[in-house]
Tab-separated table of C-alpha atoms and ligand atoms in Angstrom:
chain	number	residue	atom	x	y	z
A	1	MET	CA	0.100	0.409	0.141
A	2	LYS	CA	1.907	3.875	-1.438
A	3	ILE	CA	0.706	6.329	0.638
A	4	LEU	CA	1.039	9.956	-0.103
A	5	GLY	CA	2.304	12.456	3.085
A	6	ILE	CA	2.198	16.332	3.351
A	7	GLU	CA	3.929	17.952	5.980
A	8	SER	CA	3.848	21.292	6.552
A	9	SER	CA	3.190	22.118	10.739
A	10	CYS	CA	6.425	25.025	11.116
A	11	ASP	CA	8.642	25.182	8.172
A	12	GLU	CA	8.645	22.579	6.297
A	13	THR	CA	7.478	22.206	3.462
A	14	ALA	CA	7.253	17.886	3.133
A	15	ALA	CA	6.132	15.148	0.723
A	16	ALA	CA	6.879	12.332	0.422
A	17	VAL	CA	6.467	8.091	-1.019
A	18	VAL	CA	5.964	5.371	2.138
A	19	GLU	CA	4.522	1.834	0.409
A	20	ASP	CA	3.495	-0.653	4.193
A	21	GLY	CA	4.833	2.101	6.492
A	22	ARG	CA	7.891	1.557	6.702
A	23	ARG	CA	9.380	1.353	3.004
A	24	VAL	CA	9.768	4.787	1.280
A	25	LEU	CA	9.975	5.780	-2.395
A	26	SER	CA	9.721	9.587	-1.917
A	27	ASN	CA	11.074	12.391	1.072
A	28	ILE	CA	11.310	16.246	-0.085
A	29	VAL	CA	11.522	18.052	2.352
A	30	ALA	CA	11.963	22.103	1.221
A	31	SER	CA	12.913	24.424	4.783
A	32	GLN	CA	13.054	27.645	4.823
A	33	ILE	CA	14.999	28.294	7.501
A	34	ASP	CA	17.444	30.898	5.762
A	35	GLU	CA	14.432	33.224	6.141
A	36	HIS	CA	12.921	32.498	9.378
A	37	ARG	CA	16.445	32.931	11.032
A	38	LEU	CA	16.949	36.378	9.589
A	39	TYR	CA	14.663	37.511	11.922
A	40	GLY	CA	15.725	35.075	15.294
A	41	GLY	CA	12.727	32.095	14.428
A	42	VAL	CA	9.936	31.055	12.752
A	43	VAL	CA	7.991	33.822	12.261
A	44	PRO	CA	5.038	32.027	11.575
A	45	GLU	CA	3.017	34.361	8.055
A	46	ILE	CA	5.906	33.587	6.543
A	47	ALA	CA	5.715	30.530	7.346
A	48	SER	CA	2.415	30.102	5.379
A	49	ARG	CA	3.267	32.120	2.452
A	50	ARG	CA	5.910	30.023	2.036
A	51	HIS	CA	3.856	26.673	2.162
A	52	ILE	CA	2.011	28.587	-0.461
A	53	GLU	CA	4.226	29.249	-2.941
A	54	SER	CA	6.477	25.407	-2.099
A	55	ILE	CA	3.221	22.996	-1.724
A	56	SER	CA	2.569	22.385	-6.146
A	57	GLN	CA	6.150	22.008	-6.297
A	58	VAL	CA	6.946	19.339	-3.257
A	59	VAL	CA	4.272	17.327	-4.173
A	60	LYS	CA	5.432	17.031	-7.879
A	61	GLU	CA	9.002	16.305	-6.963
A	62	ALA	CA	7.720	13.678	-4.087
A	63	MET	CA	5.075	11.690	-7.396
A	64	ASP	CA	8.381	12.296	-9.348
A	65	GLY	CA	10.072	10.698	-7.375
A	66	ALA	CA	8.715	7.500	-6.518
A	67	GLY	CA	8.026	7.374	-10.144
A	68	LEU	CA	4.167	6.924	-9.796
A	69	GLY	CA	0.684	9.181	-10.731
A	70	PHE	CA	-2.311	8.918	-8.373
A	71	SER	CA	-3.876	6.297	-9.734
A	72	ASP	CA	-1.151	4.746	-7.483
A	73	ILE	CA	-1.124	5.547	-4.491
A	74	ASP	CA	-3.912	4.486	-2.034
A	75	ALA	CA	-4.051	7.174	0.717
A	76	VAL	CA	-3.073	11.386	1.296
A	77	ALA	CA	-2.007	11.121	4.927
A	78	VAL	CA	-1.824	14.493	6.534
A	79	THR	CA	-0.380	16.425	8.812
A	80	TYR	CA	-3.549	18.682	11.033
A	81	ALA	CA	-2.051	18.925	14.645
A	82	PRO	CA	-0.170	20.458	15.742
A	83	GLY	CA	1.024	23.040	13.992
A	84	LEU	CA	1.065	26.763	13.573
A	85	ILE	CA	-2.358	26.915	12.312
A	86	GLY	CA	-1.950	29.314	9.376
A	87	ALA	CA	0.828	26.614	7.820
A	88	LEU	CA	-1.038	23.775	9.170
A	89	LEU	CA	-4.174	24.435	6.823
A	90	VAL	CA	-1.596	24.998	3.883
A	91	GLY	CA	-1.259	21.238	3.439
A	92	LEU	CA	-4.349	19.900	4.918
A	93	SER	CA	-6.029	21.508	1.978
A	94	TYR	CA	-3.527	21.003	-0.178
A	95	ALA	CA	-3.939	17.805	0.536
A	96	LYS	CA	-8.459	18.128	0.826
A	97	GLY	CA	-8.014	19.504	-3.219
A	98	LEU	CA	-6.049	16.280	-3.826
A	99	SER	CA	-7.629	14.447	-1.999
A	100	LEU	CA	-11.169	15.688	-3.886
A	101	SER	CA	-10.200	15.510	-7.349
A	102	ALA	CA	-7.406	12.018	-7.990
A	103	GLY	CA	-10.270	10.583	-5.530
A	104	LEU	CA	-7.654	9.096	-2.635
A	105	PRO	CA	-8.912	8.424	1.203
A	106	LEU	CA	-7.824	11.204	3.322
A	107	VAL	CA	-5.536	10.345	6.977
A	108	GLY	CA	-5.440	12.757	8.906
A	109	VAL	CA	-1.569	12.645	10.839
A	110	HIS	CA	-0.992	14.170	14.042
A	111	HIS	CA	1.832	15.330	14.083
A	112	VAL	CA	4.367	14.299	17.155
A	113	ALA	CA	3.113	10.473	16.822
A	114	GLY	CA	4.205	11.145	13.050
A	115	HIS	CA	7.329	11.420	15.070
A	116	ILE	CA	7.537	8.467	17.031
A	117	ALA	CA	7.046	6.384	13.471
A	118	ALA	CA	9.840	7.357	11.306
A	119	ASN	CA	11.466	5.423	13.875
A	120	TYR	CA	9.212	2.300	12.003
A	121	ILE	CA	10.881	4.046	8.798
A	122	THR	CA	14.338	3.044	10.410
A	123	HIS	CA	13.919	0.097	12.425
A	124	PRO	CA	11.688	-1.960	10.699
A	125	ASP	CA	11.615	-4.535	13.334
A	126	LEU	CA	10.251	-2.281	16.080
A	127	GLU	CA	6.934	-2.879	16.874
A	128	PRO	CA	4.612	-1.226	19.503
A	129	PRO	CA	4.217	-1.448	22.769
A	130	PHE	CA	7.473	0.615	23.606
A	131	LEU	CA	8.202	3.297	25.848
A	132	CYS	CA	9.276	6.887	23.699
A	133	LEU	CA	11.366	9.985	24.295
A	134	VAL	CA	10.233	12.846	22.051
A	135	ILE	CA	12.377	15.428	22.273
A	136	SER	CA	11.515	17.970	18.746
A	137	GLY	CA	11.420	21.821	19.002
A	138	GLY	CA	7.818	22.243	20.309
A	139	ASN	CA	6.592	18.828	22.323
A	140	SER	CA	8.822	16.930	25.315
A	141	HIS	CA	6.702	13.882	26.470
A	142	ILE	CA	7.044	10.949	28.047
A	143	VAL	CA	4.857	8.498	26.014
A	144	SER	CA	4.232	4.467	26.953
A	145	VAL	CA	3.443	3.565	22.830
A	146	GLU	CA	0.234	1.017	23.235
A	147	SER	CA	0.035	0.384	19.785
A	148	TYR	CA	0.416	1.790	16.757
A	149	THR	CA	-2.249	3.749	16.678
A	150	SER	CA	-2.834	4.198	20.463
A	151	TYR	CA	-1.181	6.744	23.561
A	152	MET	CA	-1.038	7.035	26.988
A	153	VAL	CA	1.981	10.532	28.029
A	154	ILE	CA	3.696	10.078	30.984
A	155	GLY	CA	5.094	12.939	31.368
A	156	ARG	CA	5.592	16.352	28.932
A	157	THR	CA	7.541	19.229	30.421
A	158	ARG	CA	5.727	21.720	32.360
A	159	ASP	CA	7.400	24.988	30.078
A	160	ASP	CA	9.707	25.006	27.733
A	161	ALA	CA	10.640	22.083	25.539
A	162	ALA	CA	14.003	20.997	24.453
A	163	GLY	CA	14.525	21.913	20.957
A	164	GLU	CA	13.480	25.093	22.346
A	165	CYS	CA	16.149	25.620	25.244
A	166	PHE	CA	18.679	24.824	22.536
A	167	ASP	CA	17.378	27.455	20.457
A	168	LYS	CA	17.253	29.920	22.694
A	169	VAL	CA	20.513	29.491	23.588
A	170	ALA	CA	22.547	28.654	21.358
A	171	ARG	CA	20.568	32.278	20.469
A	172	THR	CA	22.256	33.824	23.955
A	173	ILE	CA	25.680	32.556	23.359
A	174	GLY	CA	25.389	33.516	19.333
A	175	PHE	CA	24.475	30.851	17.447
A	176	PRO	CA	21.986	31.604	14.489
A	177	TYR	CA	18.384	30.473	13.850
A	178	PRO	CA	17.530	27.157	14.900
A	179	GLY	CA	20.764	26.263	17.487
A	180	GLY	CA	20.722	22.633	18.751
A	181	LYS	CA	23.386	21.426	15.449
A	182	TYR	CA	25.095	24.182	16.449
A	183	ILE	CA	25.296	24.139	20.172
A	184	ASP	CA	25.393	19.987	19.984
A	185	GLY	CA	29.391	20.993	16.728
A	186	ALA	CA	30.902	23.642	19.874
A	187	ALA	CA	30.045	20.885	23.022
A	188	GLU	CA	32.492	18.913	20.802
A	189	ASN	CA	35.204	20.241	21.805
A	190	GLY	CA	34.525	21.156	25.360
A	191	ASP	CA	34.087	20.774	28.929
A	192	ARG	CA	31.495	19.305	29.925
A	193	THR	CA	32.525	19.978	34.034
A	194	ALA	CA	33.369	23.308	33.004
A	195	PHE	CA	30.236	24.918	34.134
A	196	ARG	CA	27.433	22.691	36.997
A	197	PHE	CA	23.474	23.430	36.319
A	198	THR	CA	21.280	22.253	38.084
A	199	HIS	CA	18.438	19.772	38.089
A	200	PRO	CA	14.873	21.243	38.318
A	201	LYS	CA	12.908	19.628	41.030
A	202	ILE	CA	9.890	18.680	39.658
A	203	SER	CA	6.553	18.885	41.983
A	204	GLY	CA	4.416	15.915	42.285
A	205	GLU	CA	4.915	12.596	41.577
A	206	GLY	CA	5.240	11.273	37.488
A	207	TYR	CA	7.694	11.369	34.660
A	208	ASP	CA	7.362	15.774	34.164
A	209	MET	CA	10.669	17.147	33.017
A	210	SER	CA	11.426	21.308	32.529
A	211	PHE	CA	14.216	23.046	31.065
A	212	SER	CA	12.942	27.212	31.548
A	213	GLY	CA	15.146	27.032	34.288
A	214	LEU	CA	17.893	26.091	33.046
A	215	LYS	CA	17.887	28.035	30.538
A	216	THR	CA	17.253	30.925	32.649
A	217	ALA	CA	20.840	29.177	34.469
A	218	VAL	CA	22.356	29.675	31.201
A	219	ILE	CA	21.451	33.907	30.451
A	220	ASN	CA	22.063	34.714	33.816
A	221	LEU	CA	26.251	32.911	33.936
A	222	VAL	CA	25.664	34.219	29.532
A	223	ARG	CA	24.605	37.928	30.882
A	224	ASN	CA	26.913	38.554	34.345
A	225	ALA	CA	30.617	37.135	32.920
A	226	GLU	CA	29.774	40.183	29.437
A	227	GLN	CA	29.129	42.730	32.712
A	228	ARG	CA	31.944	41.552	34.479
A	229	GLY	CA	33.726	41.546	30.885
A	230	GLU	CA	34.924	38.017	31.224
A	231	GLU	CA	34.875	35.951	28.048
A	232	LEU	CA	33.734	32.735	28.269
A	233	SER	CA	34.394	29.662	26.112
A	234	ARG	CA	31.005	28.593	23.686
A	235	GLU	CA	32.423	25.101	24.132
A	236	ASP	CA	32.624	25.673	27.505
A	237	VAL	CA	28.605	26.244	27.493
A	238	ALA	CA	27.750	24.758	25.365
A	239	ALA	CA	29.024	21.202	26.157
A	240	SER	CA	28.336	21.749	30.651
A	241	PHE	CA	24.711	22.862	28.654
A	242	GLN	CA	23.963	20.346	26.630
A	243	LYS	CA	25.564	17.705	29.587
A	244	THR	CA	22.928	19.282	31.471
A	245	VAL	CA	19.980	18.052	29.053
A	246	ALA	CA	21.004	15.039	28.745
A	247	ASP	CA	21.247	14.256	32.655
A	248	ILE	CA	17.187	15.439	32.626
A	249	LEU	CA	16.547	13.430	30.033
A	250	GLY	CA	18.132	10.148	30.699
A	251	GLU	CA	16.909	10.869	34.246
A	252	THR	CA	13.376	11.030	33.973
A	253	PHE	CA	13.264	8.300	30.984
A	254	GLY	CA	15.285	6.150	32.676
A	255	ARG	CA	12.924	6.038	36.553
A	256	ALA	CA	10.228	6.326	33.502
A	257	ALA	CA	11.420	3.324	32.691
A	258	LYS	CA	11.949	1.488	35.917
A	259	ASP	CA	8.735	1.728	37.555
A	260	LEU	CA	7.193	0.632	33.834
A	261	ARG	CA	10.154	-2.446	33.630
A	262	SER	CA	10.296	-1.419	30.153
A	263	LYS	CA	12.293	-3.333	27.539
A	264	LYS	CA	11.802	-1.245	24.435
A	265	LEU	CA	13.040	2.271	24.530
A	266	VAL	CA	12.608	3.828	21.910
A	267	VAL	CA	13.579	8.597	20.779
A	268	ALA	CA	11.813	10.491	18.547
A	269	GLY	CA	11.908	14.372	16.888
A	270	GLY	CA	14.533	17.264	15.716
A	271	VAL	CA	16.885	17.117	19.469
A	272	SER	CA	17.453	13.002	19.234
A	273	ALA	CA	20.223	13.862	16.584
A	274	ASN	CA	21.532	15.461	18.958
A	275	THR	CA	25.429	13.797	19.983
A	276	GLU	CA	25.255	13.760	24.314
A	277	ILE	CA	21.555	12.381	24.135
A	278	ARG	CA	21.442	9.875	22.002
A	279	ARG	CA	25.040	8.951	23.587
A	280	LYS	CA	23.256	9.513	27.056
A	281	MET	CA	19.765	6.808	25.766
A	282	LYS	CA	22.832	4.085	23.827
A	283	ALA	CA	23.871	4.323	27.736
A	284	LEU	CA	20.930	4.416	29.683
A	285	ALA	CA	19.629	1.499	27.766
A	286	ASP	CA	22.504	-0.448	28.579
A	287	SER	CA	22.308	-0.226	32.066
A	288	LEU	CA	18.519	-1.161	32.079
A	289	GLY	CA	18.862	-3.947	29.700
A	290	ALA	CA	17.676	-2.597	27.911
A	291	LYS	CA	17.036	-2.226	23.934
A	292	LEU	CA	17.021	1.307	22.558
A	293	TRP	CA	15.671	2.785	18.864
A	294	LEU	CA	16.707	5.396	17.230
A	295	PRO	CA	15.578	7.185	14.287
A	296	GLU	CA	18.840	7.668	11.232
A	297	LEU	CA	19.782	11.521	11.557
A	298	ARG	CA	17.593	12.066	8.784
A	299	TYR	CA	14.647	11.786	10.282
A	300	CYS	CA	14.714	13.160	13.251
A	301	GLY	CA	13.560	16.259	12.535
A	302	ASP	CA	10.015	17.427	10.483
A	303	ASN	CA	9.268	15.370	7.445
A	304	ALA	CA	6.531	13.374	5.346
A	305	ALA	CA	7.836	10.037	5.356
A	306	MET	CA	7.244	9.714	8.868
A	307	ILE	CA	3.612	11.883	8.168
A	308	ALA	CA	3.440	8.657	5.350
A	309	ALA	CA	4.815	6.069	7.600
A	310	GLN	CA	2.150	6.648	10.245
A	311	GLY	CA	-1.108	7.937	8.321
A	312	TYR	CA	-0.314	3.522	6.383
A	313	TYR	CA	-0.863	2.464	10.263
A	314	ASP	CA	-4.052	4.736	10.619
A	315	PHE	CA	-5.688	3.864	6.875
A	316	LEU	CA	-5.597	0.399	8.679
A	317	ALA	CA	-6.651	0.988	11.412
A	318	GLY	CA	-10.012	2.869	9.720
A	319	ARG	CA	-9.769	6.228	10.529
A	320	ARG	CA	-10.319	7.971	7.341
A	321	ALA	CA	-11.520	12.056	7.423
A	322	ASP	CA	-13.932	13.635	5.244
A	323	MET	CA	-13.608	17.607	3.900
A	324	SER	CA	-14.692	18.292	7.434
A	325	LEU	CA	-11.023	17.961	8.893
A	326	ASN	CA	-10.398	21.021	10.349
A	327	ALA	CA	-6.206	22.128	11.600
A	328	ALA	CA	-5.153	22.170	15.147
A	329	ALA	CA	-2.146	23.820	17.455
A	330	THR	CA	-2.458	22.432	19.666
A	331	MET	CA	-4.189	18.800	20.072
A	332	SER	CA	-2.814	15.836	22.488
A	333	LEU	CA	-1.274	12.037	21.364
A	334	GLU	CA	-4.471	10.863	23.688
A	335	GLU	CA	-7.151	12.503	22.073
A	336	ILE	CA	-6.285	10.597	18.440
A	337	SER	CA	-6.131	7.353	20.112
A	338	ILE	CA	-7.886	4.927	18.893
B	1	KG4	O1	11.192	17.808	15.522
B	1	KG4	P1	11.899	19.724	14.885
B	1	KG4	O2	12.526	19.076	13.726
B	1	KG4	O3	9.992	20.042	14.908
B	1	KG4	C1	9.646	19.911	15.722
B	1	KG4	O4	8.346	18.853	15.338
B	1	KG4	O5	9.109	20.826	17.054
B	1	KG4	O6	12.789	19.374	16.335
B	1	KG4	C2	13.495	20.831	15.770
B	1	KG4	C3	14.288	21.175	16.775
B	1	KG4	C4	14.486	22.344	16.724
B	1	KG4	O7	14.706	22.879	18.139
B	1	KG4	C5	16.594	22.474	16.705
B	1	KG4	O8	17.033	23.590	17.110
B	1	KG4	C6	16.687	20.826	17.066
B	1	KG4	O9	15.147	20.195	17.086
B	1	KG4	N1	17.932	20.044	16.677
B	1	KG4	C7	19.139	19.758	17.084
B	1	KG4	C8	19.774	19.275	16.785
B	1	KG4	N2	18.878	18.680	15.672
B	1	KG4	C9	17.811	19.336	15.653
B	1	KG4	N3	19.129	20.311	19.200
B	1	KG4	C10	19.744	19.430	19.515
B	1	KG4	N4	20.917	18.531	18.881
B	1	KG4	C11	21.208	18.329	17.167
B	1	KG4	N5	22.104	17.728	16.550
């Protein structure tokens, strides 16, 4: 079964064709990042306009890349939530038009479910149930993935997402947006013990996380040094910060894995590209005698192959959308569980 996936929830216009949820026949991503970088972050209005300009061409390239016509496609899967509302609406409206004109079933896909499904592409052996740490620019969740279409969110950030924290710290030490990968690069040459940042204290039981205190601590460190006329090594700041994020994620995810006795651990989302976090998760899985699955680097960030992969499983579960499907800026995974 061949699914055409369409993704436009933030600043990437993407289309892909995936067979049986696992085999990628084409995967096109048009990034707008160079333009948003001028403003230090994604400008929603610009994002919507650029999606409108590129979507037809991106879908055409995905179809040409797969060597297929619309009559070879079984369904169109499109991200409809969560994300920037104007950006989502472009992909969704395009997918609706395509569904009507080509007579194809339409499947609405949750963006975070898509990130989790990126692992199905990389790992043909991976099947639910498993425990998943989803870390991206907009989300940080610990999710018990019960089946291909059913989720229980057992932990979440109480404030900033992990990626948001990376991007703000990166900006403070002078890296362009989005700064996660620059922190990752700089940290390779830094001393991770140069600065000590305290871990957040989260009230209550459970597996919630918090990153805004850490972000403020790094900003204060840098600003205070500037006021004293001292120069800090940004490699050292990057390495110490990154180690703290990895420790917080490792501690929380590790505790959840132990409590739930989960031996199948999965990481997903843009921040799962991070070298230190990947190392930390491997060490964590080894210490628990668990198996770890990480997405290939090209499927960590936003793409449409992951939407087509999840769309396949949603389709098999009977999920169909009609022309009344609307986009939503926020939506929990539990709301869409079947
Ligand atoms: O998953 P994604 O593409 O977008 C959302 O769905 O939110 O994630 C983007 C985030 C950005 O915050 C970016 O800085 C971060 O992923 N990121 C990284 C790395 N590569 C991308 N963060 C840390 N280390 C990286 N190597």
